[in-house]
Amino acid sequence: MAEDLVLDTAIRDWVLIPLSVVMVLIGILRYFVSKLMRSSPSPDAKIVKEGQVIIRARNLKAGANFIPLRSFRTRRLYFSNEENGLLHVPKGQGTNPQAQMFSDPNMAMDMMKKNLSMIIPQTLTFAWVNFFFSGFVAAKIPFPLTQRFRSMLQNGIDLSTVDVSYVSSRSWYFLNLFGLRGLFSLILGDENAIDDTQRMMQMGGFGFDASKSLGAEKDGLDIIQHDWALPRFEQRAESVLRKLVK
Amino acid sequence: MVTKTEETELNQLENQVENGGGGVWEYLCLVRKLKVRRSELVLKHGLSILNDPGKRSSLGPDEWTLYEQVAIAAMDCQSLGAAQNCIKVLQKKFPESKRVGKLEALLLEAKGMWEEAEKAYSILLEDNPLDQVIHKRKVAMAKAQGKPSLAIEHLNKYLEVFMADHDAWRELAEIYVSLQMYKQAAFCYEELILSQPTLPLYHLAYAEVLYTIGGQENLIAARKYYASTIDLTGGKSTRALFGICLCGSAIAQLSKGRNKEDKDMAAPELQSLAATALEKEYKQKAPAKLNLLSSALRSLKL
């Protein structure tokens, strides 16, 4: 139907606003709980060293043209030397992050804590929303949508003739879930603005996969052609001085 | 590195604070954030806040950070009594704290009790073997005791793990230069140039080390790096201008009688331009010494 439904303002007062408020409060609560439960990370010396090696190798790549050829070659050899080069990872030995995760009790505990602190509030809130706020139209989305979204957005509403723009409160919940990140960064300070969406993305690739990055850096270094930039600098200096002296 | 806006803001706050205006807390926070070394001012104004119980309680939990900052500033100014008091307060509040432990060891170091400080640092390192600050303090102690080779050893070990720390590379380069180990110093400066290629300071230092090592190839390279310094500073670096003139004359001396190869192809007029620029600068800034300069330049061109 193309006619506009008039929604009761009571819906706005008693559904939309309380739901948003509750989600903000739960987010803040979760932040404080995670702060209390956070165990100080004890970095492994090997991991730190590998991280720093990568930074240094990247600097070498970036600034290669600023140092003389001989120095560049020495450093490149130091990094990618077949026997004991820093970036060289012999084939069987690359640390497998998966294996490392399961064998290292600390990291496993950390991951569990992070997952728990994310899953439990989400589940609870979702169940609460479904229980209390289902079965009616909660809001109208300002732009038109196709019929495919009906099953996703109108879950509690069992009328198939209602325009898809009218959504249930479940979709308001999801909207808040993804949208409150900006608000959290304002309230809690920039560093803690990670919310569920980022955590979910992080869950995919965890662990600092050192062996792959080392290999990548080594390949990058091997490709570089050294083109000493300093002679060009001499000419530029000449022109600078010429302008200065005029 | 401190940016220009931050620098102006810092100077402004400093003037304000010195002349009795307010803003002491903002000044202390800015000093802490930028990690600049203004120990006398920090000590004076920090103590004035801490000794006034009204102002102190208005700081809330930041009070302890201020105690730490004032303790370090007091040790820098050698007023060890004030430092001891601050540390005592912090110890009462945070017993068994590693951060306070660091301050205590720092106090031992400031008093000159090297063995005790060494022991304290070793204990702290056992708990946390990857603490960069403690490693650097050990290097500083070795340097203060006048044992540069020990400092070099510690720094090298530190850099094996933390090889991307450019401050450490810089410190190592300076120690090498003080010990006249120029080749090693050149290596360190190359690392610095790699990490921050647009900073003229490192180019200049590298050029000077190359010039000091000497030899045809190094002199040519030194000249190129002096040129890059000029380019990066827009011609304002007097030292680089002098460097170019000196390099030019040194190269000419070395290759007297030999074939003049392509070393001058890149920038044949660089030396004369540098000399002219130098004269212009001296005319502007130190006209009394202009004659000295001209005669020196003339003797170089031989």
GROMACS .gro file of C-alpha atoms in nm, chain B residues 41-182:
model
  142
  287LEU     CA    1   6.016   2.580   3.556
  288VAL     CA    2   5.840   2.251   3.613
  289LEU     CA    3   6.001   2.221   3.954
  290LYS     CA    4   5.918   2.575   4.061
  291HIS     CA    5   5.558   2.578   3.949
  292GLY     CA    6   5.489   2.215   4.017
  293LEU     CA    7   5.601   2.253   4.376
  294SER     CA    8   5.388   2.564   4.416
  295ILE     CA    9   5.084   2.361   4.314
  296LEU     CA   10   5.172   2.061   4.527
  297ASN     CA   11   5.244   2.259   4.841
  298ASP     CA   12   4.908   2.427   4.828
  299PRO     CA   13   4.657   2.170   4.954
  300GLY     CA   14   4.365   2.347   4.793
  301LYS     CA   15   4.510   2.341   4.444
  302ARG     CA   16   4.641   1.991   4.500
  303SER     CA   17   4.306   1.841   4.579
  304SER     CA   18   4.150   2.013   4.281
  305LEU     CA   19   4.373   1.807   4.054
  306GLY     CA   20   4.210   1.482   4.148
  307PRO     CA   21   4.382   1.169   4.022
  308ASP     CA   22   4.625   1.374   3.812
  309GLU     CA   23   4.795   1.470   4.135
  310TRP     CA   24   5.010   1.158   4.125
  311THR     CA   25   5.121   1.221   3.768
  312LEU     CA   26   5.224   1.566   3.879
  313TYR     CA   27   5.421   1.420   4.168
  314GLU     CA   28   5.605   1.199   3.922
  315GLN     CA   29   5.676   1.488   3.688
  316VAL     CA   30   5.801   1.711   3.968
  317ALA     CA   31   6.016   1.430   4.110
  318ILE     CA   32   6.192   1.386   3.777
  319ALA     CA   33   6.234   1.761   3.733
  320ALA     CA   34   6.375   1.790   4.085
  321MET     CA   35   6.631   1.522   4.012
  322ASP     CA   36   6.726   1.702   3.695
  323CYS     CA   37   6.787   2.020   3.896
  324GLN     CA   38   6.972   1.824   4.166
  325SER     CA   39   6.730   1.926   4.440
  326LEU     CA   40   6.724   1.576   4.575
  327GLY     CA   41   6.533   1.663   4.893
  328ALA     CA   42   6.228   1.771   4.697
  329ALA     CA   43   6.258   1.461   4.480
  330GLN     CA   44   6.280   1.239   4.788
  331ASN     CA   45   5.966   1.395   4.933
  332CYS     CA   46   5.767   1.344   4.616
  333ILE     CA   47   5.880   0.986   4.588
  334LYS     CA   48   5.790   0.920   4.951
  335VAL     CA   49   5.438   1.044   4.890
  336LEU     CA   50   5.407   0.825   4.582
  337GLN     CA   51   5.543   0.524   4.770
  338LYS     CA   52   5.283   0.566   5.040
  339LYS     CA   53   5.008   0.579   4.784
  340PHE     CA   54   5.132   0.309   4.548
  341PRO     CA   55   5.344   0.058   4.735
  342GLU     CA   56   5.492  -0.219   4.522
  343SER     CA   57   5.453  -0.020   4.209
  344LYS     CA   58   5.699  -0.068   3.923
  345ARG     CA   59   5.660   0.291   3.814
  346VAL     CA   60   5.755   0.417   4.160
  347GLY     CA   61   6.037   0.163   4.163
  348LYS     CA   62   6.174   0.326   3.851
  349LEU     CA   63   6.166   0.663   4.023
  350GLU     CA   64   6.351   0.526   4.324
  351ALA     CA   65   6.621   0.380   4.106
  352LEU     CA   66   6.640   0.713   3.924
  353LEU     CA   67   6.693   0.887   4.258
  354LEU     CA   68   6.978   0.650   4.342
  355GLU     CA   69   7.127   0.731   4.007
  356ALA     CA   70   7.091   1.104   4.069
  357LYS     CA   71   7.268   1.070   4.402
  358GLY     CA   72   7.555   0.901   4.229
  359MET     CA   73   7.515   0.565   4.400
  360TRP     CA   74   7.586   0.366   4.089
  361GLU     CA   75   7.599   0.012   4.226
  362GLU     CA   76   7.270   0.042   4.410
  363ALA     CA   77   7.104   0.196   4.107
  364GLU     CA   78   7.243  -0.082   3.890
  365LYS     CA   79   7.104  -0.342   4.128
  366ALA     CA   80   6.765  -0.172   4.137
  367TYR     CA   81   6.746  -0.157   3.760
  368SER     CA   82   6.842  -0.523   3.727
  369ILE     CA   83   6.562  -0.621   3.961
  370LEU     CA   84   6.315  -0.413   3.762
  371LEU     CA   85   6.441  -0.566   3.440
  372GLU     CA   86   6.382  -0.916   3.571
  373ASP     CA   87   6.016  -0.839   3.605
  374ASN     CA   88   5.988  -0.680   3.270
  375PRO     CA   89   6.277  -0.758   3.037
  376LEU     CA   90   6.134  -0.550   2.757
  377ASP     CA   91   6.112  -0.215   2.931
  378GLN     CA   92   6.270   0.038   2.700
  379VAL     CA   93   6.303   0.312   2.962
  380ILE     CA   94   6.510   0.099   3.197
  381HIS     CA   95   6.745  -0.008   2.921
  382LYS     CA   96   6.798   0.354   2.829
  383ARG     CA   97   6.866   0.447   3.191
  384LYS     CA   98   7.141   0.186   3.204
  385VAL     CA   99   7.300   0.338   2.898
  386ALA     CA  100   7.274   0.683   3.055
  387MET     CA  101   7.438   0.556   3.374
  388ALA     CA  102   7.727   0.406   3.182
  389LYS     CA  103   7.771   0.733   2.998
  390ALA     CA  104   7.755   0.936   3.320
  391GLN     CA  105   8.017   0.720   3.482
  392GLY     CA  106   8.246   0.795   3.194
  393LYS     CA  107   8.244   0.447   3.046
  394PRO     CA  108   8.148   0.506   2.684
  395SER     CA  109   8.247   0.158   2.571
  396LEU     CA  110   8.008   0.009   2.826
  397ALA     CA  111   7.741   0.247   2.704
  398ILE     CA  112   7.805   0.134   2.349
  399GLU     CA  113   7.775  -0.229   2.454
  400HIS     CA  114   7.443  -0.167   2.627
  401LEU     CA  115   7.312   0.037   2.336
  402ASN     CA  116   7.404  -0.228   2.084
  403LYS     CA  117   7.225  -0.492   2.286
  404TYR     CA  118   6.924  -0.265   2.313
  405LEU     CA  119   6.923  -0.195   1.942
  406GLU     CA  120   6.937  -0.564   1.858
  407VAL     CA  121   6.585  -0.591   1.988
  408PHE     CA  122   6.448  -0.243   1.937
  409MET     CA  123   6.606  -0.159   1.609
  410ALA     CA  124   6.351   0.096   1.501
  411ASP     CA  125   6.420   0.338   1.785
  412HIS     CA  126   6.579   0.632   1.614
  413ASP     CA  127   6.665   0.816   1.934
  414ALA     CA  128   6.883   0.525   2.033
  415TRP     CA  129   7.057   0.529   1.695
  416ARG     CA  130   7.123   0.899   1.738
  417GLU     CA  131   7.270   0.850   2.083
  418LEU     CA  132   7.491   0.571   1.955
  419ALA     CA  133   7.612   0.787   1.668
  420GLU     CA  134   7.707   1.068   1.904
  421ILE     CA  135   7.896   0.832   2.134
  422TYR     CA  136   8.084   0.688   1.838
  423VAL     CA  137   8.179   1.034   1.719
  424SER     CA  138   8.302   1.123   2.065
  425LEU     CA  139   8.518   0.812   2.055
  426GLN     CA  140   8.629   0.892   1.699
  427MET     CA  141   8.489   0.565   1.565
  428TYR     CA  142   8.373   0.737   1.252
   0.00000   0.00000   0.00000
